[in-house]
C-alpha cells in the first residue's frame, strides 16, 4: 500500500485516509470563508466555487465513503466477535475488490495531500 505503513494490526484507516480528507477540506474551507461544517458539503462548496478541481472533489468524496464503509464494517465485525472496535483495517482479510478500492482511495489521498501542500506552500 505504498508508503502507508501497515503494522501488526493493519492500516490505521483514520490516520491514513479519514483524517487527511476531513482536515484538509476543513483547512481549505477556512481559507476560503466557507462556514459549512459537514465534510461532504465543504467539498461540494469548494468545487462549486472553483477552489478544488471537480474530479478531485468527486474522488475525495468517494474515497472518504470507502474509508468510512471499511472502518464501520471492521468495527462491527470486532463487536460481533466480542472485541473492541478500532480504526485498523487488516488488508490481508480484504477481498480483491476492497483491496483495489483501498489502494485507489489511498492514491487519491496522496494527490490531495500534495495539492494541500502546494496550496499552503508547505512543499519545498
PDB file of C-alpha atoms in Angstrom:
ATOM      1  CA  UNK A   1       0.000   0.000   0.000  1.00  0.00           C
ATOM      2  CA  UNK A   2       2.782   2.354  -0.906  1.00  0.00           C
ATOM      3  CA  UNK A   3       4.161   4.464   1.892  1.00  0.00           C
ATOM      4  CA  UNK A   4       1.233   3.757   4.234  1.00  0.00           C
ATOM      5  CA  UNK A   5       2.588   1.578   6.964  1.00  0.00           C
ATOM      6  CA  UNK A   6       0.534  -1.403   7.988  1.00  0.00           C
ATOM      7  CA  UNK A   7       1.626  -2.547  11.418  1.00  0.00           C
ATOM      8  CA  UNK A   8       0.697  -5.760  13.160  1.00  0.00           C
ATOM      9  CA  UNK A   9      -2.881  -4.518  13.491  1.00  0.00           C
ATOM     10  CA  UNK A  10      -3.186  -3.408   9.867  1.00  0.00           C
ATOM     11  CA  UNK A  11      -3.650   0.033   8.300  1.00  0.00           C
ATOM     12  CA  UNK A  12      -4.894   2.784  10.596  1.00  0.00           C
ATOM     13  CA  UNK A  13      -7.633   3.959   8.223  1.00  0.00           C
ATOM     14  CA  UNK A  14      -8.419   7.026  10.307  1.00  0.00           C
ATOM     15  CA  UNK A  15      -4.835   8.264  10.227  1.00  0.00           C
ATOM     16  CA  UNK A  16      -4.103   7.223   6.634  1.00  0.00           C
ATOM     17  CA  UNK A  17      -7.350   8.279   4.988  1.00  0.00           C
ATOM     18  CA  UNK A  18     -10.139   9.862   7.002  1.00  0.00           C
ATOM     19  CA  UNK A  19      -8.053  12.423   8.885  1.00  0.00           C
ATOM     20  CA  UNK A  20      -6.288  13.882   5.804  1.00  0.00           C
ATOM     21  CA  UNK A  21      -9.577  14.327   3.925  1.00  0.00           C
ATOM     22  CA  UNK A  22     -11.572  15.829   6.789  1.00  0.00           C
ATOM     23  CA  UNK A  23      -8.874  18.189   7.990  1.00  0.00           C
ATOM     24  CA  UNK A  24      -7.557  19.076   4.544  1.00  0.00           C
ATOM     25  CA  UNK A  25     -11.042  20.130   3.443  1.00  0.00           C
ATOM     26  CA  UNK A  26     -11.508  21.965   6.748  1.00  0.00           C
ATOM     27  CA  UNK A  27      -8.328  23.982   6.150  1.00  0.00           C
ATOM     28  CA  UNK A  28      -9.349  24.845   2.594  1.00  0.00           C
ATOM     29  CA  UNK A  29     -12.841  25.828   3.751  1.00  0.00           C
ATOM     30  CA  UNK A  30     -11.418  28.118   6.428  1.00  0.00           C
ATOM     31  CA  UNK A  31      -9.068  29.705   3.920  1.00  0.00           C
ATOM     32  CA  UNK A  32     -11.941  30.441   1.536  1.00  0.00           C
ATOM     33  CA  UNK A  33     -14.513  31.548   4.112  1.00  0.00           C
ATOM     34  CA  UNK A  34     -16.768  28.505   3.866  1.00  0.00           C
ATOM     35  CA  UNK A  35     -18.705  28.057   7.099  1.00  0.00           C
ATOM     36  CA  UNK A  36     -20.272  24.648   6.360  1.00  0.00           C
ATOM     37  CA  UNK A  37     -19.347  22.051   8.970  1.00  0.00           C
ATOM     38  CA  UNK A  38     -20.065  18.852   7.030  1.00  0.00           C
ATOM     39  CA  UNK A  39     -17.132  17.386   5.105  1.00  0.00           C
ATOM     40  CA  UNK A  40     -19.175  16.477   2.026  1.00  0.00           C
ATOM     41  CA  UNK A  41     -20.854  19.898   1.988  1.00  0.00           C
ATOM     42  CA  UNK A  42     -17.478  21.632   2.339  1.00  0.00           C
ATOM     43  CA  UNK A  43     -16.134  19.615  -0.553  1.00  0.00           C
ATOM     44  CA  UNK A  44     -19.130  20.464  -2.754  1.00  0.00           C
ATOM     45  CA  UNK A  45     -18.799  24.181  -1.994  1.00  0.00           C
ATOM     46  CA  UNK A  46     -15.044  24.172  -2.621  1.00  0.00           C
ATOM     47  CA  UNK A  47     -15.677  22.565  -6.009  1.00  0.00           C
ATOM     48  CA  UNK A  48     -18.603  24.882  -6.847  1.00  0.00           C
ATOM     49  CA  UNK A  49     -16.522  27.961  -6.026  1.00  0.00           C
ATOM     50  CA  UNK A  50     -13.550  26.776  -8.066  1.00  0.00           C
ATOM     51  CA  UNK A  51     -11.158  26.153  -5.171  1.00  0.00           C
ATOM     52  CA  UNK A  52     -10.945  22.402  -5.783  1.00  0.00           C
ATOM     53  CA  UNK A  53     -10.922  20.565  -9.130  1.00  0.00           C
ATOM     54  CA  UNK A  54     -14.234  18.817  -9.784  1.00  0.00           C
ATOM     55  CA  UNK A  55     -12.617  15.406 -10.357  1.00  0.00           C
ATOM     56  CA  UNK A  56     -10.581  15.649  -7.148  1.00  0.00           C
ATOM     57  CA  UNK A  57     -13.676  16.683  -5.194  1.00  0.00           C
ATOM     58  CA  UNK A  58     -15.594  13.702  -6.567  1.00  0.00           C
ATOM     59  CA  UNK A  59     -12.699  11.325  -5.879  1.00  0.00           C
ATOM     60  CA  UNK A  60     -12.251  12.638  -2.320  1.00  0.00           C
ATOM     61  CA  UNK A  61     -15.897  12.037  -1.527  1.00  0.00           C
ATOM     62  CA  UNK A  62     -15.740   8.523  -2.947  1.00  0.00           C
ATOM     63  CA  UNK A  63     -12.528   7.782  -1.052  1.00  0.00           C
ATOM     64  CA  UNK A  64     -13.952   9.078   2.230  1.00  0.00           C
ATOM     65  CA  UNK A  65     -17.096   6.990   1.743  1.00  0.00           C
ATOM     66  CA  UNK A  66     -14.972   3.898   1.074  1.00  0.00           C
ATOM     67  CA  UNK A  67     -12.849   4.517   4.177  1.00  0.00           C
ATOM     68  CA  UNK A  68     -15.911   5.021   6.355  1.00  0.00           C
ATOM     69  CA  UNK A  69     -17.578   1.872   4.979  1.00  0.00           C
ATOM     70  CA  UNK A  70     -14.475  -0.257   5.559  1.00  0.00           C
ATOM     71  CA  UNK A  71     -13.955   1.178   9.034  1.00  0.00           C
ATOM     72  CA  UNK A  72     -17.580   0.581  10.032  1.00  0.00           C
ATOM     73  CA  UNK A  73     -17.567  -2.956   8.634  1.00  0.00           C
ATOM     74  CA  UNK A  74     -14.386  -3.767  10.578  1.00  0.00           C
ATOM     75  CA  UNK A  75     -15.713  -2.195  13.775  1.00  0.00           C
ATOM     76  CA  UNK A  76     -18.985  -4.111  13.555  1.00  0.00           C
ATOM     77  CA  UNK A  77     -17.086  -7.362  12.971  1.00  0.00           C
ATOM     78  CA  UNK A  78     -14.950  -6.652  16.050  1.00  0.00           C
ATOM     79  CA  UNK A  79     -18.062  -6.080  18.167  1.00  0.00           C
ATOM     80  CA  UNK A  80     -19.668  -9.275  16.815  1.00  0.00           C
ATOM     81  CA  UNK A  81     -16.507 -11.182  17.752  1.00  0.00           C
ATOM     82  CA  UNK A  82     -16.613  -9.756  21.280  1.00  0.00           C
ATOM     83  CA  UNK A  83     -13.650  -7.442  20.673  1.00  0.00           C
ATOM     84  CA  UNK A  84     -13.136  -3.723  20.903  1.00  0.00           C
ATOM     85  CA  UNK A  85     -13.679  -1.687  17.744  1.00  0.00           C
ATOM     86  CA  UNK A  86     -10.740   0.371  16.488  1.00  0.00           C
ATOM     87  CA  UNK A  87      -9.539   2.137  13.337  1.00  0.00           C
ATOM     88  CA  UNK A  88      -7.352  -0.625  11.903  1.00  0.00           C
ATOM     89  CA  UNK A  89      -8.088  -2.456   8.668  1.00  0.00           C
ATOM     90  CA  UNK A  90      -6.424  -5.818   8.149  1.00  0.00           C
ATOM     91  CA  UNK A  91      -5.596  -5.610   4.453  1.00  0.00           C
ATOM     92  CA  UNK A  92      -4.987  -9.359   4.350  1.00  0.00           C
ATOM     93  CA  UNK A  93      -8.620 -10.016   5.203  1.00  0.00           C
ATOM     94  CA  UNK A  94      -9.959  -7.796   2.424  1.00  0.00           C
ATOM     95  CA  UNK A  95     -11.257  -9.238  -0.817  1.00  0.00           C
ATOM     96  CA  UNK A  96      -9.592  -8.317  -4.089  1.00  0.00           C
ATOM     97  CA  UNK A  97     -12.093  -5.568  -4.943  1.00  0.00           C
ATOM     98  CA  UNK A  98     -11.845  -3.992  -1.479  1.00  0.00           C
ATOM     99  CA  UNK A  99      -8.044  -4.049  -1.643  1.00  0.00           C
ATOM    100  CA  UNK A 100      -8.152  -2.330  -5.035  1.00  0.00           C
ATOM    101  CA  UNK A 101     -10.663   0.214  -3.734  1.00  0.00           C
ATOM    102  CA  UNK A 102      -8.456   0.912  -0.702  1.00  0.00           C
ATOM    103  CA  UNK A 103      -5.375   1.266  -2.890  1.00  0.00           C
ATOM    104  CA  UNK A 104      -7.155   3.654  -5.264  1.00  0.00           C
ATOM    105  CA  UNK A 105      -8.555   5.692  -2.369  1.00  0.00           C
ATOM    106  CA  UNK A 106      -5.098   5.992  -0.819  1.00  0.00           C
ATOM    107  CA  UNK A 107      -3.759   7.281  -4.152  1.00  0.00           C
ATOM    108  CA  UNK A 108      -6.461   9.976  -4.092  1.00  0.00           C
ATOM    109  CA  UNK A 109      -5.328  10.938  -0.586  1.00  0.00           C
ATOM    110  CA  UNK A 110      -1.738  11.198  -1.775  1.00  0.00           C
ATOM    111  CA  UNK A 111      -2.814  13.508  -4.616  1.00  0.00           C
ATOM    112  CA  UNK A 112      -4.896  15.604  -2.203  1.00  0.00           C
ATOM    113  CA  UNK A 113      -2.050  15.915   0.300  1.00  0.00           C
ATOM    114  CA  UNK A 114       0.235  17.140  -2.479  1.00  0.00           C
ATOM    115  CA  UNK A 115      -2.438  19.630  -3.550  1.00  0.00           C
ATOM    116  CA  UNK A 116      -2.780  20.907   0.027  1.00  0.00           C
ATOM    117  CA  UNK A 117       0.995  21.225   0.362  1.00  0.00           C
ATOM    118  CA  UNK A 118       1.119  23.310  -2.820  1.00  0.00           C
ATOM    119  CA  UNK A 119      -1.882  25.395  -1.789  1.00  0.00           C
ATOM    120  CA  UNK A 120      -0.393  26.286   1.589  1.00  0.00           C
ATOM    121  CA  UNK A 121       3.169  26.368   0.223  1.00  0.00           C
ATOM    122  CA  UNK A 122       4.268  23.539   2.508  1.00  0.00           C
ATOM    123  CA  UNK A 123       6.373  21.756  -0.099  1.00  0.00           C
ATOM    124  CA  UNK A 124       9.994  22.628  -0.693  1.00  0.00           C
TER     125      UNK A 124
END
